[in-house]
């Protein structure tokens, strides 16, 4: 039997075989003060030899040094780069700069991989920006193939650096390179991945709150990743033509524009609908040019001016003044965005996402079950969260799946949805590349 007393000692009460049962010996042993991580004394010198041996030289009583050799499989030089240190990364080029943060393309000296370095300048009187703290804390707990990966955090007196995986472009830049609307097959894959990532964070009661094409990264294999969870990019990375504040309005739901503070997952789903329409049509769904009033007018022009019948509770919102808005009736979405009619179920899905009343919007999980995605292969639905792969059941053997840009974007016009041939290609022993080929 073992007990613990208040002095921090372990007390062991154990009967001995050589004495009567009623007589017991009480033994007290103090806890060891040995610290395995304690630095060696000054008189001990650690030297790494050329053959990877660690030699400890310690002065003996005779005044001579007696070496003790201990082998290392991989010596750790004091100059070796480590995670969490600024000198572990090399800055290659500047990607963007804002009022308090600068983003660089960089390279890790630890593994040689490309990274994105978001360097946030700290001010003594203000401390660390709350948006940076939020972004770091959220991303450290999110592990999903469709969410940007936070590799490292470096904190110094002058800066806070967030080290992300490097993704070479974003959806905004991708659409700029391919004006007139993306190929419908690519739209479907991008939207599928966006909804997967959102479903993952929504199940964990996390809202992105700033969905827009600039915050959706696209890898060279076609993998889409949600980024910028701290609302920091709107202040730190300048947009293309318009200010970030105006651009963000384009994807902001009408309930938020009218002053609602009851945020829920439906807030993000409005942005999904706007991005979906923009990928298909080739232009922003609601590109307001002036202010919140103008933004709401553009929304009501398509969806109709709301009232208590179409949107219960709208009159109680702080900024809703019926006399300020033109009275519009709702219309079919294809009247506003004709290319929705070219793709099966696209208009229906968009109409269920772009609902003025937040309670009427589809959730991310429900949107994934929409008929619009019915022609995707079953294997896509079996993807794990953390990686785009399937474990085959055999040890150290998995089936990899990439998200290729499966069709060159057409600059001529919008093409009807082609037939789909899903094929598997062997690339390495024990691995299979899952590719989509549209014919």
XYZ file of C-alpha atoms in Angstrom:
439
model
C 0.000 0.000 0.000
C 1.330 3.440 -0.912
C 0.278 6.827 0.421
C 1.516 10.384 -0.046
C 2.075 12.824 2.797
C 2.047 16.603 2.732
C 5.843 16.858 2.739
C 5.957 15.369 -0.752
C 7.298 11.963 0.365
C 6.139 8.554 -0.746
C 5.234 6.378 2.237
C 5.348 2.622 1.761
C 3.778 0.311 4.341
C 4.780 -3.305 3.732
C 4.552 -6.332 6.047
C 7.742 -8.393 6.325
C 7.707 -12.192 6.250
C 10.145 -12.563 9.158
C 8.083 -10.658 11.737
C 4.595 -11.063 13.090
C 1.726 -9.763 11.044
C 0.816 -7.096 13.567
C 4.259 -5.482 13.356
C 4.951 -3.453 10.273
C 7.811 -1.322 9.099
C 7.099 2.177 7.818
C 9.609 3.367 5.239
C 9.813 6.911 3.952
C 11.766 7.808 0.849
C 12.192 11.316 -0.445
C 11.667 12.119 -4.103
C 14.752 12.319 -6.237
C 16.031 15.764 -7.096
C 17.778 14.508 -10.219
C 16.853 16.565 -13.271
C 17.603 14.786 -16.567
C 17.308 18.100 -18.427
C 19.716 19.982 -16.175
C 22.655 21.455 -18.022
C 26.030 19.865 -17.219
C 28.376 21.649 -14.848
C 30.800 24.170 -16.226
C 33.738 21.792 -15.974
C 32.089 19.383 -18.437
C 32.736 20.184 -22.087
C 30.648 18.634 -24.880
C 32.409 18.201 -28.200
C 31.081 16.560 -31.365
C 33.753 14.744 -33.297
C 33.801 14.149 -37.015
C 32.436 10.609 -36.630
C 29.284 11.817 -34.880
C 30.526 10.954 -31.380
C 29.696 13.123 -28.412
C 32.767 13.361 -26.144
C 32.515 14.620 -22.582
C 35.824 15.891 -21.197
C 35.886 16.061 -17.396
C 38.829 17.027 -15.255
C 40.065 14.116 -13.149
C 41.778 14.181 -9.788
C 45.129 13.858 -11.522
C 44.525 17.022 -13.496
C 44.226 15.144 -16.782
C 41.139 15.069 -18.898
C 39.561 11.651 -19.313
C 37.254 11.460 -22.303
C 33.962 9.546 -22.232
C 32.508 8.742 -25.637
C 28.758 8.451 -26.301
C 27.521 7.782 -29.825
C 24.753 9.883 -31.425
C 22.765 8.822 -34.446
C 22.455 12.473 -35.451
C 24.428 15.175 -33.642
C 22.622 18.368 -32.728
C 24.870 21.283 -33.454
C 24.224 24.489 -31.512
C 23.855 26.218 -34.874
C 21.281 23.761 -36.235
C 17.988 25.497 -37.147
C 15.061 24.699 -34.882
C 11.335 25.278 -35.021
C 10.209 28.389 -33.169
C 13.314 30.367 -34.111
C 13.497 33.221 -36.580
C 16.756 31.970 -38.107
C 15.028 28.718 -39.082
C 13.519 30.416 -42.136
C 14.899 32.299 -45.090
C 12.860 35.102 -46.655
C 12.746 34.822 -50.440
C 10.408 37.596 -51.582
C 7.742 39.931 -50.291
C 4.175 38.957 -51.184
C 2.273 41.819 -49.568
C 2.475 44.544 -46.965
C -0.087 46.357 -44.862
C -0.439 48.641 -41.885
C 0.896 46.201 -39.314
C 1.878 42.976 -41.115
C 4.013 41.845 -44.029
C 3.738 38.514 -45.834
C 6.823 36.867 -47.330
C 7.462 33.799 -49.367
C 10.075 31.874 -47.432
C 11.963 28.630 -47.146
C 12.468 26.413 -44.126
C 16.077 25.647 -43.238
C 14.850 22.606 -41.335
C 13.291 20.671 -44.206
C 13.763 22.912 -47.254
C 10.037 23.389 -47.874
C 8.493 26.635 -49.042
C 6.473 28.523 -46.440
C 4.499 31.747 -46.130
C 5.765 34.033 -43.362
C 3.203 36.432 -41.939
C 5.302 38.893 -39.930
C 3.208 41.027 -37.582
C 4.883 44.075 -36.127
C 4.326 44.545 -32.409
C 4.019 47.857 -30.632
C 4.840 48.205 -26.964
C 1.777 50.240 -26.105
C -0.660 47.966 -27.990
C 0.923 44.546 -27.588
C 0.054 41.583 -29.811
C -2.939 42.258 -32.115
C -5.992 40.295 -31.063
C -6.633 39.136 -34.631
C -3.201 37.477 -34.720
C -3.834 35.742 -31.404
C -7.199 34.497 -32.644
C -5.783 33.235 -35.924
C -2.924 31.384 -34.250
C -5.065 29.845 -31.522
C -7.724 28.628 -33.946
C -5.383 27.212 -36.567
C -3.293 25.325 -34.007
C -6.361 23.212 -33.292
C -7.597 22.733 -36.870
C -6.212 19.840 -38.900
C -7.963 19.413 -42.213
C -6.895 19.010 -45.815
C -8.974 22.044 -46.839
C -7.678 24.394 -44.138
C -4.300 26.089 -44.420
C -1.723 24.492 -42.139
C 0.052 26.563 -39.492
C 3.583 25.160 -39.227
C 5.201 27.363 -36.635
C 4.883 30.459 -34.443
C 7.847 32.735 -33.734
C 7.529 35.397 -31.059
C 10.166 38.063 -30.492
C 10.090 41.469 -28.832
C 9.496 43.209 -32.151
C 7.423 40.740 -34.193
C 5.049 37.816 -34.136
C 5.548 35.538 -37.138
C 3.009 32.945 -38.234
C 4.556 30.324 -40.511
C 2.053 28.754 -42.916
C 2.333 26.186 -45.648
C 3.004 27.953 -48.924
C 0.181 27.938 -51.459
C 1.063 29.710 -54.673
C -2.233 31.450 -55.514
C -5.730 32.213 -54.284
C -9.150 31.952 -55.887
C -9.280 35.678 -56.650
C -6.024 35.554 -58.597
C -7.118 32.350 -60.301
C -10.372 33.926 -61.489
C -8.497 37.038 -62.642
C -6.359 34.816 -64.874
C -9.464 33.125 -66.299
C -12.115 35.820 -66.813
C -15.633 35.046 -67.936
C -16.301 32.241 -65.466
C -14.447 29.069 -64.564
C -15.030 25.702 -66.130
C -18.091 24.137 -64.412
C -16.162 21.027 -63.422
C -13.531 23.086 -61.646
C -16.263 25.121 -59.948
C -17.768 21.919 -58.603
C -14.489 20.651 -57.173
C -13.627 24.007 -55.627
C -17.076 24.357 -54.055
C -16.973 20.789 -52.759
C -13.688 21.444 -50.982
C -14.878 24.790 -49.616
C -17.932 23.113 -48.096
C -15.801 20.304 -46.656
C -13.587 22.791 -44.862
C -16.543 24.829 -43.609
C -18.402 21.761 -42.407
C -15.321 20.791 -40.409
C -15.013 24.128 -38.595
C -18.770 24.577 -38.157
C -18.975 21.229 -36.384
C -16.429 22.688 -33.971
C -18.497 25.854 -33.480
C -16.033 28.039 -35.352
C -17.100 30.697 -37.852
C -14.775 32.018 -40.499
C -16.646 35.347 -40.801
C -14.572 36.655 -43.707
C -15.157 34.355 -46.647
C -14.074 35.823 -49.970
C -11.975 34.594 -52.916
C -8.839 36.261 -51.511
C -9.047 34.004 -48.452
C -9.367 30.749 -50.411
C -5.957 29.417 -51.426
C -5.489 27.175 -54.472
C -2.514 24.816 -54.661
C -0.830 23.724 -57.867
C -2.681 20.395 -57.595
C -6.084 22.073 -57.356
C -6.512 21.712 -53.611
C -8.521 24.533 -52.021
C -7.701 25.694 -48.495
C -9.474 28.129 -46.188
C -7.127 30.793 -44.851
C -7.063 33.958 -42.744
C -9.086 33.028 -39.697
C -8.201 36.172 -37.771
C -9.747 38.769 -40.105
C -6.171 40.055 -40.391
C -5.770 40.019 -44.154
C -8.410 42.715 -44.651
C -6.045 45.074 -42.855
C -2.656 43.661 -43.765
C -2.744 42.672 -47.428
C -4.056 45.230 -49.941
C -6.654 44.127 -52.458
C -6.553 44.575 -56.200
C -8.563 47.659 -57.157
C -10.947 48.365 -54.336
C -10.193 48.693 -50.654
C -10.504 45.554 -48.574
C -13.377 47.046 -46.608
C -15.443 47.509 -49.772
C -14.549 44.110 -51.202
C -15.513 42.423 -47.953
C -18.965 44.024 -48.250
C -19.550 42.067 -51.437
C -19.636 38.807 -49.480
C -21.305 40.088 -46.307
C -24.851 38.796 -45.651
C -27.786 41.238 -45.479
C -28.523 40.427 -41.830
C -25.022 41.592 -40.852
C -25.295 44.657 -43.096
C -28.528 45.537 -41.293
C -26.837 45.387 -37.908
C -27.580 41.876 -36.667
C -25.154 40.577 -34.053
C -26.654 37.092 -33.821
C -23.880 35.310 -35.666
C -24.179 31.639 -36.543
C -22.877 29.287 -39.228
C -25.384 30.734 -41.702
C -23.188 33.849 -41.814
C -20.526 31.903 -43.728
C -23.051 30.233 -46.015
C -24.041 33.538 -47.609
C -20.416 34.032 -48.615
C -20.373 30.529 -50.101
C -23.340 31.426 -52.302
C -21.670 34.636 -53.481
C -18.427 32.832 -54.313
C -20.325 30.034 -56.091
C -22.102 32.518 -58.368
C -18.883 34.434 -59.018
C -16.983 31.306 -60.077
C -19.716 30.406 -62.580
C -20.672 33.852 -63.860
C -17.209 35.415 -63.851
C -18.271 38.571 -61.987
C -19.033 39.297 -58.338
C -22.619 38.524 -57.386
C -23.260 41.807 -55.558
C -20.452 44.289 -56.350
C -21.496 47.303 -54.295
C -19.542 50.425 -55.247
C -20.398 52.920 -52.518
C -21.539 51.931 -49.067
C -23.764 49.548 -47.102
C -26.904 51.165 -48.529
C -25.728 50.513 -52.083
C -24.724 46.955 -51.176
C -28.183 46.189 -49.790
C -29.876 47.716 -52.842
C -27.945 45.353 -55.121
C -28.994 42.368 -53.013
C -32.662 43.383 -52.881
C -32.684 44.028 -56.635
C -32.206 40.279 -57.180
C -33.727 38.677 -54.096
C -36.484 41.201 -53.445
C -36.868 43.777 -50.695
C -37.618 41.843 -47.495
C -40.630 42.263 -45.249
C -42.002 40.485 -42.195
C -43.610 37.831 -44.403
C -40.457 36.883 -46.317
C -38.083 37.538 -43.428
C -39.658 37.381 -39.964
C -37.929 39.781 -37.587
C -36.322 41.984 -40.235
C -38.066 45.110 -38.913
C -36.339 44.670 -35.558
C -32.848 44.911 -37.062
C -31.094 48.183 -36.116
C -30.434 49.485 -39.635
C -33.578 48.338 -41.423
C -35.620 51.373 -42.463
C -38.225 50.383 -45.107
C -38.484 53.935 -46.421
C -34.790 53.926 -47.354
C -35.012 51.016 -49.793
C -36.584 50.704 -53.205
C -39.353 48.112 -53.258
C -38.181 45.222 -55.462
C -39.822 41.879 -56.159
C -37.730 38.708 -56.202
C -36.670 37.144 -59.485
C -35.196 33.875 -60.669
C -31.447 33.814 -60.203
C -30.899 32.910 -63.849
C -32.340 36.302 -64.763
C -29.464 37.934 -62.919
C -26.791 35.328 -63.687
C -27.646 33.478 -66.882
C -24.794 30.960 -66.682
C -26.416 29.259 -63.695
C -28.889 27.729 -66.145
C -26.077 25.963 -68.015
C -25.235 23.646 -65.104
C -27.619 21.103 -63.628
C -28.925 22.067 -60.170
C -26.607 25.083 -59.939
C -29.430 27.623 -59.756
C -31.287 25.617 -57.131
C -28.210 25.323 -54.910
C -27.389 29.023 -55.278
C -30.962 30.009 -54.410
C -30.826 27.965 -51.200
C -27.563 29.590 -50.165
C -28.486 33.167 -51.078
C -31.417 33.597 -48.716
C -31.911 36.981 -47.049
C -33.313 35.322 -43.949
C -30.358 33.559 -42.303
C -32.523 30.741 -40.954
C -33.439 29.698 -44.502
C -29.867 29.157 -45.719
C -28.480 25.675 -46.224
C -25.821 24.468 -43.825
C -22.468 23.316 -45.176
C -23.293 19.686 -44.505
C -26.703 19.984 -46.168
C -25.160 21.712 -49.179
C -22.755 18.792 -49.632
C -25.790 16.522 -49.946
C -27.383 18.656 -52.671
C -28.110 17.115 -56.079
C -25.537 19.449 -57.611
C -22.807 17.099 -56.347
C -24.596 13.877 -57.305
C -22.239 13.075 -60.197
C -19.075 13.168 -58.080
C -17.465 9.755 -57.484
C -18.135 7.959 -54.176
C -14.422 7.963 -53.345
C -14.538 11.724 -52.805
C -16.991 11.253 -49.959
C -14.654 8.824 -48.215
C -11.774 11.271 -47.859
C -10.406 11.696 -44.369
C -10.395 15.114 -42.736
C -6.697 15.534 -42.048
C -5.356 14.287 -45.374
C -6.628 13.800 -48.888
C -6.025 10.066 -48.709
C -7.584 6.707 -47.937
C -5.917 4.143 -45.697
C -6.034 0.791 -47.433
C -5.915 -1.223 -44.220
C -2.377 -2.446 -44.790
C 0.423 -1.005 -42.723
C 2.190 1.978 -44.269
C 0.075 1.724 -47.385
C -2.408 4.356 -48.447
C -4.250 5.590 -51.509
C -3.497 9.202 -52.276
C -5.918 11.575 -53.893
C -5.064 14.936 -55.413
C -7.337 17.758 -56.511
C -6.155 18.469 -60.041
C -7.329 21.377 -62.147
C -8.993 18.889 -64.399
C -9.789 21.138 -67.336
C -8.003 24.084 -68.863
C -10.152 27.144 -68.392
C -11.900 28.077 -71.628
C -11.483 31.687 -72.724
C -13.944 31.252 -75.592
C -17.101 30.809 -73.591
C -18.937 28.754 -71.062
C -19.101 25.068 -71.958
C -21.858 22.626 -70.976
C -20.964 20.063 -68.331
C -19.107 17.237 -70.122
C -19.288 13.534 -69.483
C -17.050 12.322 -66.698
C -14.614 9.420 -66.735
C -13.074 8.645 -63.341
C -9.829 6.742 -63.706
C -7.068 5.465 -61.468
C -3.403 5.723 -62.401
C -0.587 3.793 -60.749
C 2.287 6.086 -59.854
C 4.268 4.273 -57.155
C 4.295 0.916 -55.473
C 1.601 0.933 -52.841
C 0.108 4.249 -53.955
C -2.584 5.205 -56.418
C -3.202 8.662 -57.800
C -6.883 9.395 -57.979
C -7.529 11.695 -60.902
C -10.559 13.120 -62.632
C -10.629 13.190 -66.395
C -13.428 15.047 -68.130
C -14.080 14.054 -71.728
